[in-house]
Amino acid sequence: MSYSKVSCQRRRSIRMVAWCLVLALAGCTRRQAPVTRQWLCMGTVAVVSTPRGQEAHLPRVHAIVSETFAEIEQNLSIFRPDSTLSVINTAAGSGTSVPLGVHAAATLALAYDAAAAGHGAFDPTIGPLMTLWGFRGTPRTQPPDEAEVTAARARVDWQAIRLDTSSNGNGMPVASLERTDMALDLGGIAKGYAVDCAFDRLRAAGESDFLINLGGNIRGHGRPGPARAGWRIGVRDPFHHDGMLGTVTLADGEGVATSGNYERFVELAGIRYAHIIDPRSGHPVRGMAGVTVIAPTAVQADVLSTTLFVLGTEEGSRLLEHSSGCHALWVTDETPPRLLPSPGFATRFVPSP
Ligand code: AMP
Ligand code: MG
């Protein structure tokens, strides 16, 4: 990793630590504020919180969550050459089926279902387009030309994932990519999946009041304190770094995630391009600043926020109607921005004064 990449990542991480604390503390006075621990992992900031007065639980909560995240990163990171995902990518088009551990099998199955549900707006094989636009590999200064976009788009196809989660004769799930130069990228789902895994392990260990936040993929259980209805989450203002558009209070076990155009972007020929790409056009999505989704689980919120960022409000609302227990807020990238909540989100959202 080059020096500029490190320093850029560090600056972003410091900003995100500050922001994650704002999220956890949304609406709390200092005396009520939950106790938190944060650290860097999966290329972002993780934060766990427990109610003030339950500080004794925090080290255990932190240990369980950080071990879970590390284990999942080991399996799913495209930045580790030995991860299951990298092995599948390297073997693309060779006909070799790669055995999957439990995390790779579960996330690939969820990602495949999300791709089908959104008719390809969410595509876990987005890798070639991420590289083409300079989000991975060699940085670039000019946008690619249309011929390059068309060529990369031909290598993005979720229906060319071969996934067998039943068995390969040994009882082990396997996966492969049909064509050479395809590449999986689970950046739009892995964090939500990791939060759900950590959530389940904390519940199995008997923990009942906690909030997990992995780079804005959040899931909570219980309450932040005796006088509180539930964990209150700040919805970040995409246009003012430390500002909040408002808050939502999570019901027990609910997840929330935000996909935004502000955390990761490239600047090409003076134009900013966000890190979410529409697989149908091959271009980064323009016109949307952020989408926040409340869902029954963190992984549902994660895939849906990315999908709805691509689909926009009209097509997105139709998908949302078939997503039980899910609510969304779209924030357009214009001056002034428009806040477009689904009916369910509107009833939950308390705008900032
Ligand atoms: P999120 O912040 O959860 O919306 O995820 C954004 C990340 O998902 C990007 O950094 C890419 O790794 C990946 N990604 C970008 N576009 C798509 C897409 N259309 N479908 C699935 N994953 C995507
Ligand atoms: Mg996502």
GROMACS .gro file of C-alpha atoms and ligand atoms in nm:
model
  377
    1MET     CA    1   0.000   0.000   0.000
    2SER     CA    2   0.140   0.339  -0.099
    3TYR     CA    3   0.200   0.613   0.160
    4SER     CA    4  -0.073   0.834   0.018
    5LYS     CA    5  -0.321   0.548   0.037
    6VAL     CA    6  -0.229   0.483   0.402
    7SER     CA    7  -0.258   0.845   0.505
    8CYS     CA    8  -0.581   0.887   0.313
    9GLN     CA    9  -0.725   0.576   0.477
   10ARG     CA   10  -0.611   0.696   0.819
   11ARG     CA   11  -0.765   1.041   0.773
   12ARG     CA   12  -1.091   0.880   0.667
   13SER     CA   13  -1.074   0.641   0.962
   14ILE     CA   14  -1.023   0.922   1.212
   15ARG     CA   15  -1.322   1.106   1.063
   16MET     CA   16  -1.525   0.786   1.082
   17VAL     CA   17  -1.434   0.724   1.449
   18ALA     CA   18  -1.570   1.069   1.527
   19TRP     CA   19  -1.880   1.000   1.323
   20CYS     CA   20  -1.942   0.654   1.470
   21LEU     CA   21  -1.933   0.807   1.817
   22VAL     CA   22  -2.189   1.065   1.708
   23LEU     CA   23  -2.408   0.777   1.592
   24ALA     CA   24  -2.380   0.584   1.916
   25LEU     CA   25  -2.440   0.891   2.125
   26ALA     CA   26  -2.728   1.028   1.919
   27GLY     CA   27  -2.968   1.198   2.154
   28CYS     CA   28  -2.782   1.112   2.476
   29THR     CA   29  -2.659   1.347   2.744
   30ARG     CA   30  -2.307   1.277   2.869
   31ARG     CA   31  -2.442   1.110   3.187
   32GLN     CA   32  -2.666   0.874   2.988
   33ALA     CA   33  -2.418   0.808   2.710
   34PRO     CA   34  -2.340   0.439   2.650
   35VAL     CA   35  -1.983   0.317   2.698
   36THR     CA   36  -1.805   0.231   2.373
   37ARG     CA   37  -1.495   0.070   2.228
   38GLN     CA   38  -1.379   0.123   1.873
   39TRP     CA   39  -1.110  -0.022   1.652
   40LEU     CA   40  -1.021  -0.049   1.285
   41CYS     CA   41  -1.114  -0.357   1.083
   42MET     CA   42  -1.245  -0.457   0.737
   43GLY     CA   43  -1.114  -0.124   0.608
   44THR     CA   44  -1.341   0.077   0.834
   45VAL     CA   45  -1.421   0.157   1.198
   46ALA     CA   46  -1.598  -0.087   1.429
   47VAL     CA   47  -1.769   0.031   1.746
   48VAL     CA   48  -1.945  -0.166   2.019
   49SER     CA   49  -2.157   0.001   2.286
   50THR     CA   50  -2.317  -0.116   2.608
   51PRO     CA   51  -2.529   0.089   2.850
   52ARG     CA   52  -2.356   0.305   3.110
   53GLY     CA   53  -2.372   0.100   3.431
   54GLN     CA   54  -2.302  -0.223   3.236
   55GLU     CA   55  -1.936  -0.137   3.169
   56ALA     CA   56  -1.832  -0.479   3.299
   57HIS     CA   57  -1.985  -0.638   2.987
   58LEU     CA   58  -1.789  -0.425   2.744
   59PRO     CA   59  -1.459  -0.622   2.733
   60ARG     CA   60  -1.647  -0.948   2.664
   61VAL     CA   61  -1.872  -0.788   2.402
   62HIS     CA   62  -1.565  -0.636   2.236
   63ALA     CA   63  -1.375  -0.968   2.240
   64ILE     CA   64  -1.662  -1.165   2.081
   65VAL     CA   65  -1.734  -0.903   1.815
   66SER     CA   66  -1.371  -0.834   1.722
   67GLU     CA   67  -1.291  -1.208   1.692
   68THR     CA   68  -1.596  -1.257   1.470
   69PHE     CA   69  -1.504  -0.965   1.242
   70ALA     CA   70  -1.143  -1.084   1.211
   71GLU     CA   71  -1.256  -1.436   1.119
   72ILE     CA   72  -1.491  -1.306   0.850
   73GLU     CA   73  -1.235  -1.063   0.709
   74GLN     CA   74  -0.991  -1.354   0.678
   75ASN     CA   75  -1.246  -1.540   0.462
   76LEU     CA   76  -1.403  -1.266   0.254
   77SER     CA   77  -1.150  -0.987   0.201
   78ILE     CA   78  -1.047  -0.933  -0.161
   79PHE     CA   79  -0.735  -0.759  -0.027
   80ARG     CA   80  -0.600  -1.087   0.120
   81PRO     CA   81  -0.460  -1.321  -0.146
   82ASP     CA   82  -0.533  -1.626   0.075
   83SER     CA   83  -0.900  -1.546   0.143
   84THR     CA   84  -1.163  -1.781   0.000
   85LEU     CA   85  -1.287  -1.495  -0.216
   86SER     CA   86  -0.943  -1.430  -0.368
   87VAL     CA   87  -0.898  -1.803  -0.438
   88ILE     CA   88  -1.232  -1.808  -0.626
   89ASN     CA   89  -1.133  -1.495  -0.821
   90THR     CA   90  -0.793  -1.639  -0.915
   91ALA     CA   91  -0.958  -1.962  -1.034
   92ALA     CA   92  -1.223  -1.776  -1.243
   93GLY     CA   93  -1.289  -1.950  -1.576
   94SER     CA   94  -1.065  -2.249  -1.495
   95GLY     CA   95  -1.348  -2.487  -1.409
   96THR     CA   96  -1.206  -2.540  -1.059
   97SER     CA   97  -1.467  -2.540  -0.783
   98VAL     CA   98  -1.338  -2.384  -0.461
   99PRO     CA   99  -1.451  -2.535  -0.128
  100LEU     CA  100  -1.630  -2.282   0.091
  101GLY     CA  101  -1.627  -2.234   0.465
  102VAL     CA  102  -1.945  -2.139   0.644
  103HIS     CA  103  -1.904  -1.761   0.602
  104ALA     CA  104  -1.823  -1.768   0.229
  105ALA     CA  105  -2.110  -2.010   0.162
  106ALA     CA  106  -2.361  -1.800   0.358
  107THR     CA  107  -2.262  -1.461   0.213
  108LEU     CA  108  -2.246  -1.589  -0.145
  109ALA     CA  109  -2.593  -1.743  -0.111
  110LEU     CA  110  -2.730  -1.418   0.036
  111ALA     CA  111  -2.557  -1.209  -0.231
  112TYR     CA  112  -2.696  -1.432  -0.507
  113ASP     CA  113  -3.050  -1.393  -0.367
  114ALA     CA  114  -3.003  -1.014  -0.340
  115ALA     CA  115  -2.891  -1.000  -0.704
  116ALA     CA  116  -3.196  -1.198  -0.814
  117ALA     CA  117  -3.435  -0.986  -0.602
  118GLY     CA  118  -3.301  -0.659  -0.748
  119HIS     CA  119  -3.279  -0.799  -1.106
  120GLY     CA  120  -2.903  -0.742  -1.103
  121ALA     CA  121  -2.892  -0.390  -0.951
  122PHE     CA  122  -2.694  -0.556  -0.670
  123ASP     CA  123  -2.422  -0.765  -0.832
  124PRO     CA  124  -2.153  -0.942  -0.624
  125THR     CA  125  -1.940  -0.981  -0.941
  126ILE     CA  126  -1.899  -0.601  -0.966
  127GLY     CA  127  -1.517  -0.644  -0.927
  128PRO     CA  128  -1.410  -0.565  -1.290
  129LEU     CA  129  -1.605  -0.237  -1.289
  130MET     CA  130  -1.462  -0.137  -0.948
  131THR     CA  131  -1.113  -0.189  -1.093
  132LEU     CA  132  -1.194  -0.011  -1.421
  133TRP     CA  133  -1.312   0.304  -1.241
  134GLY     CA  134  -0.998   0.309  -1.024
  135PHE     CA  135  -1.146   0.197  -0.691
  136ARG     CA  136  -0.912  -0.105  -0.693
  137GLY     CA  137  -0.568  -0.163  -0.843
  138THR     CA  138  -0.403   0.116  -1.040
  139PRO     CA  139  -0.545   0.463  -0.963
  140ARG     CA  140  -0.655   0.665  -1.268
  141THR     CA  141  -0.708   1.033  -1.345
  142GLN     CA  142  -0.949   1.020  -1.642
  143PRO     CA  143  -1.278   0.829  -1.667
  144PRO     CA  144  -1.268   0.515  -1.885
  145ASP     CA  145  -1.406   0.539  -2.238
  146GLU     CA  146  -1.730   0.366  -2.333
  147ALA     CA  147  -1.555   0.073  -2.507
  148GLU     CA  148  -1.367  -0.005  -2.184
  149VAL     CA  149  -1.691   0.021  -1.983
  150THR     CA  150  -1.868  -0.219  -2.222
  151ALA     CA  151  -1.579  -0.468  -2.200
  152ALA     CA  152  -1.575  -0.460  -1.817
  153ARG     CA  153  -1.954  -0.480  -1.801
  154ALA     CA  154  -1.945  -0.804  -2.000
  155ARG     CA  155  -1.740  -0.956  -1.716
  156VAL     CA  156  -1.997  -0.858  -1.450
  157ASP     CA  157  -2.271  -1.119  -1.433
  158TRP     CA  158  -2.412  -1.263  -1.111
  159GLN     CA  159  -2.576  -1.543  -1.313
  160ALA     CA  160  -2.228  -1.673  -1.400
  161ILE     CA  161  -2.159  -1.759  -1.035
  162ARG     CA  162  -2.170  -2.135  -0.989
  163LEU     CA  163  -2.267  -2.196  -0.629
  164ASP     CA  164  -2.344  -2.536  -0.483
  165THR     CA  165  -2.428  -2.502  -0.116
  166SER     CA  166  -2.556  -2.860  -0.089
  167SER     CA  167  -2.247  -3.075  -0.152
  168ASN     CA  168  -1.973  -3.171  -0.396
  169GLY     CA  169  -1.978  -3.533  -0.290
  170ASN     CA  170  -1.779  -3.453   0.028
  171GLY     CA  171  -2.066  -3.262   0.181
  172MET     CA  172  -1.881  -2.932   0.136
  173PRO     CA  173  -2.027  -2.628  -0.043
  174VAL     CA  174  -1.829  -2.508  -0.346
  175ALA     CA  175  -1.827  -2.206  -0.578
  176SER     CA  176  -1.667  -2.094  -0.902
  177LEU     CA  177  -1.694  -1.818  -1.161
  178GLU     CA  178  -1.777  -1.931  -1.513
  179ARG     CA  179  -1.555  -1.691  -1.706
  180THR     CA  180  -1.195  -1.573  -1.682
  181ASP     CA  181  -1.142  -1.216  -1.558
  182MET     CA  182  -1.460  -1.217  -1.350
  183ALA     CA  183  -1.414  -1.106  -0.988
  184LEU     CA  184  -1.631  -1.125  -0.680
  185ASP     CA  185  -1.650  -0.817  -0.456
  186LEU     CA  186  -1.865  -0.854  -0.145
  187GLY     CA  187  -1.810  -0.496  -0.022
  188GLY     CA  188  -2.185  -0.434  -0.037
  189ILE     CA  189  -2.282  -0.721   0.192
  190ALA     CA  190  -1.990  -0.853   0.399
  191LYS     CA  191  -2.010  -0.595   0.679
  192GLY     CA  192  -2.382  -0.646   0.735
  193TYR     CA  193  -2.324  -1.023   0.739
  194ALA     CA  194  -2.041  -0.980   0.992
  195VAL     CA  195  -2.261  -0.766   1.218
  196ASP     CA  196  -2.534  -1.035   1.214
  197CYS     CA  197  -2.281  -1.307   1.298
  198ALA     CA  198  -2.148  -1.106   1.591
  199PHE     CA  199  -2.505  -1.030   1.700
  200ASP     CA  200  -2.595  -1.402   1.706
  201ARG     CA  201  -2.281  -1.489   1.901
  202LEU     CA  202  -2.346  -1.217   2.160
  203ARG     CA  203  -2.702  -1.340   2.204
  204ALA     CA  204  -2.579  -1.701   2.237
  205ALA     CA  205  -2.333  -1.580   2.504
  206GLY     CA  206  -2.622  -1.429   2.701
  207GLU     CA  207  -2.557  -1.059   2.624
  208SER     CA  208  -2.877  -0.857   2.599
  209ASP     CA  209  -2.803  -0.482   2.580
  210PHE     CA  210  -2.554  -0.388   2.310
  211LEU     CA  211  -2.510  -0.202   1.982
  212ILE     CA  212  -2.272  -0.317   1.707
  213ASN     CA  213  -2.160  -0.072   1.438
  214LEU     CA  214  -1.928  -0.173   1.155
  215GLY     CA  215  -1.874   0.126   0.927
  216GLY     CA  216  -2.239   0.234   0.948
  217ASN     CA  217  -2.380  -0.120   0.940
  218ILE     CA  218  -2.556  -0.131   1.274
  219ARG     CA  219  -2.760  -0.376   1.478
  220GLY     CA  220  -2.869  -0.346   1.837
  221HIS     CA  221  -3.037  -0.548   2.106
  222GLY     CA  222  -3.206  -0.428   2.421
  223ARG     CA  223  -3.173  -0.066   2.529
  224PRO     CA  224  -2.894   0.186   2.591
  225GLY     CA  225  -3.024   0.253   2.944
  226PRO     CA  226  -3.321   0.203   3.178
  227ALA     CA  227  -3.503   0.520   3.075
  228ARG     CA  228  -3.465   0.459   2.698
  229ALA     CA  229  -3.705   0.291   2.455
  230GLY     CA  230  -3.432   0.149   2.228
  231TRP     CA  231  -3.104   0.232   2.057
  232ARG     CA  232  -3.135   0.567   1.885
  233ILE     CA  233  -2.934   0.599   1.565
  234GLY     CA  234  -2.835   0.921   1.395
  235VAL     CA  235  -2.888   0.939   1.016
  236ARG     CA  236  -2.587   1.125   0.885
  237ASP     CA  237  -2.625   1.440   0.677
  238PRO     CA  238  -2.436   1.355   0.355
  239PHE     CA  239  -2.358   1.724   0.301
  240HIS     CA  240  -2.227   1.819   0.648
  241HIS     CA  241  -1.976   1.581   0.787
  242ASP     CA  242  -2.067   1.594   1.154
  243GLY     CA  243  -2.433   1.682   1.099
  244MET     CA  244  -2.736   1.459   1.136
  245LEU     CA  245  -3.054   1.465   0.928
  246GLY     CA  246  -3.244   1.308   1.216
  247THR     CA  247  -3.272   0.994   1.424
  248VAL     CA  248  -3.452   0.659   1.422
  249THR     CA  249  -3.499   0.432   1.722
  250LEU     CA  250  -3.438   0.064   1.655
  251ALA     CA  251  -3.680  -0.205   1.769
  252ASP     CA  252  -3.514  -0.502   1.942
  253GLY     CA  253  -3.276  -0.679   1.702
  254GLU     CA  254  -3.332  -0.449   1.404
  255GLY     CA  255  -3.050  -0.346   1.172
  256VAL     CA  256  -2.980  -0.020   0.991
  257ALA     CA  257  -2.732   0.063   0.715
  258THR     CA  258  -2.644   0.362   0.503
  259SER     CA  259  -2.492   0.362   0.155
  260GLY     CA  260  -2.344   0.702   0.078
  261ASN     CA  261  -2.157   0.878  -0.200
  262TYR     CA  262  -1.935   1.063   0.049
  263GLU     CA  263  -1.708   0.805   0.219
  264ARG     CA  264  -1.545   0.639  -0.080
  265PHE     CA  265  -1.510   0.807  -0.415
  266VAL     CA  266  -1.260   0.877  -0.692
  267GLU     CA  267  -1.208   1.211  -0.860
  268LEU     CA  268  -1.158   1.178  -1.237
  269ALA     CA  269  -1.110   1.484  -1.456
  270GLY     CA  270  -1.250   1.701  -1.178
  271ILE     CA  271  -1.567   1.496  -1.127
  272ARG     CA  272  -1.637   1.290  -0.817
  273TYR     CA  273  -1.759   0.935  -0.873
  274ALA     CA  274  -1.907   0.737  -0.582
  275HIS     CA  275  -1.810   0.375  -0.513
  276ILE     CA  276  -2.150   0.226  -0.599
  277ILE     CA  277  -2.173   0.124  -0.963
  278ASP     CA  278  -2.487   0.055  -1.165
  279PRO     CA  279  -2.407  -0.281  -1.329
  280ARG     CA  280  -2.661  -0.209  -1.605
  281SER     CA  281  -2.478   0.100  -1.733
  282GLY     CA  282  -2.132   0.020  -1.599
  283HIS     CA  283  -2.109   0.374  -1.455
  284PRO     CA  284  -2.099   0.491  -1.091
  285VAL     CA  285  -2.443   0.604  -0.974
  286ARG     CA  286  -2.495   0.981  -0.998
  287GLY     CA  287  -2.764   1.193  -0.835
  288MET     CA  288  -2.796   1.006  -0.507
  289ALA     CA  289  -2.619   1.122  -0.189
  290GLY     CA  290  -2.729   0.851   0.051
  291VAL     CA  291  -2.978   0.574   0.121
  292THR     CA  292  -3.052   0.455   0.474
  293VAL     CA  293  -3.242   0.130   0.531
  294ILE     CA  294  -3.397  -0.014   0.847
  295ALA     CA  295  -3.444  -0.393   0.823
  296PRO     CA  296  -3.499  -0.698   1.045
  297THR     CA  297  -3.127  -0.786   1.013
  298ALA     CA  298  -2.805  -0.598   0.939
  299VAL     CA  299  -2.733  -0.796   0.623
  300GLN     CA  300  -3.076  -0.717   0.480
  301ALA     CA  301  -3.017  -0.348   0.555
  302ASP     CA  302  -2.669  -0.368   0.395
  303VAL     CA  303  -2.773  -0.529   0.064
  304LEU     CA  304  -3.090  -0.325   0.039
  305SER     CA  305  -2.918   0.011   0.097
  306THR     CA  306  -2.673  -0.064  -0.185
  307THR     CA  307  -2.950  -0.195  -0.412
  308LEU     CA  308  -3.180   0.102  -0.349
  309PHE     CA  309  -2.891   0.343  -0.408
  310VAL     CA  310  -2.867   0.194  -0.760
  311LEU     CA  311  -3.241   0.164  -0.825
  312GLY     CA  312  -3.345   0.509  -0.700
  313THR     CA  313  -3.688   0.581  -0.555
  314GLU     CA  314  -3.926   0.460  -0.823
  315GLU     CA  315  -3.789   0.112  -0.896
  316GLY     CA  316  -3.657   0.092  -0.541
  317SER     CA  317  -4.000   0.148  -0.385
  318ARG     CA  318  -4.139  -0.147  -0.579
  319LEU     CA  319  -3.862  -0.373  -0.441
  320LEU     CA  320  -3.913  -0.232  -0.091
  321GLU     CA  321  -4.283  -0.324  -0.100
  322HIS     CA  322  -4.177  -0.689  -0.126
  323SER     CA  323  -3.917  -0.660   0.152
  324SER     CA  324  -4.104  -0.731   0.472
  325GLY     CA  325  -4.008  -0.513   0.771
  326CYS     CA  326  -3.777  -0.289   0.560
  327HIS     CA  327  -3.798   0.090   0.536
  328ALA     CA  328  -3.582   0.337   0.341
  329LEU     CA  329  -3.483   0.700   0.320
  330TRP     CA  330  -3.333   0.831  -0.007
  331VAL     CA  331  -3.140   1.159   0.000
  332THR     CA  332  -3.081   1.309  -0.345
  333ASP     CA  333  -2.752   1.470  -0.443
  334GLU     CA  334  -2.881   1.815  -0.540
  335THR     CA  335  -2.910   2.162  -0.389
  336PRO     CA  336  -3.116   2.163  -0.178
  337PRO     CA  337  -3.126   1.784  -0.132
  338ARG     CA  338  -3.463   1.610  -0.123
  339LEU     CA  339  -3.537   1.363   0.158
  340LEU     CA  340  -3.762   1.086   0.022
  341PRO     CA  341  -3.868   0.844   0.298
  342SER     CA  342  -4.082   0.534   0.241
  343PRO     CA  343  -4.407   0.552   0.446
  344GLY     CA  344  -4.265   0.316   0.713
  345PHE     CA  345  -3.944   0.519   0.742
  346ALA     CA  346  -4.137   0.846   0.771
  347THR     CA  347  -4.324   0.717   1.079
  348ARG     CA  348  -3.995   0.620   1.247
  349PHE     CA  349  -3.785   0.924   1.153
  350VAL     CA  350  -3.742   1.221   1.386
  351PRO     CA  351  -3.586   1.502   1.180
  352SER     CA  352  -3.318   1.721   1.337
  353PRO     CA  353  -3.451   2.062   1.441
  354AMP     P1  354  -2.226  -0.019   0.059
  354AMP     O1  355  -2.142   0.087   0.124
  354AMP     O2  356  -2.275  -0.126   0.151
  354AMP     O3  357  -2.336   0.034  -0.025
  354AMP     O4  358  -2.130  -0.101  -0.040
  354AMP     C1  359  -2.057  -0.040  -0.141
  354AMP     C2  360  -1.957  -0.139  -0.190
  354AMP     O5  361  -2.025  -0.246  -0.257
  354AMP     C3  362  -1.860  -0.086  -0.291
  354AMP     O6  363  -1.744  -0.031  -0.226
  354AMP     C4  364  -1.826  -0.212  -0.371
  354AMP     O7  365  -1.734  -0.291  -0.298
  354AMP     C5  366  -1.958  -0.284  -0.375
  354AMP     N1  367  -2.047  -0.246  -0.485
  354AMP     C6  368  -2.046  -0.135  -0.564
  354AMP     N2  369  -2.149  -0.135  -0.652
  354AMP     C7  370  -2.218  -0.250  -0.626
  354AMP     C8  371  -2.335  -0.309  -0.683
  354AMP     N3  372  -2.404  -0.252  -0.782
  354AMP     N4  373  -2.375  -0.429  -0.633
  354AMP     C9  374  -2.308  -0.490  -0.533
  354AMP     N5  375  -2.198  -0.439  -0.475
  354AMP    C10  376  -2.154  -0.320  -0.520
  355MG      MG  377  -2.441  -0.235   0.144
   0.00000   0.00000   0.00000
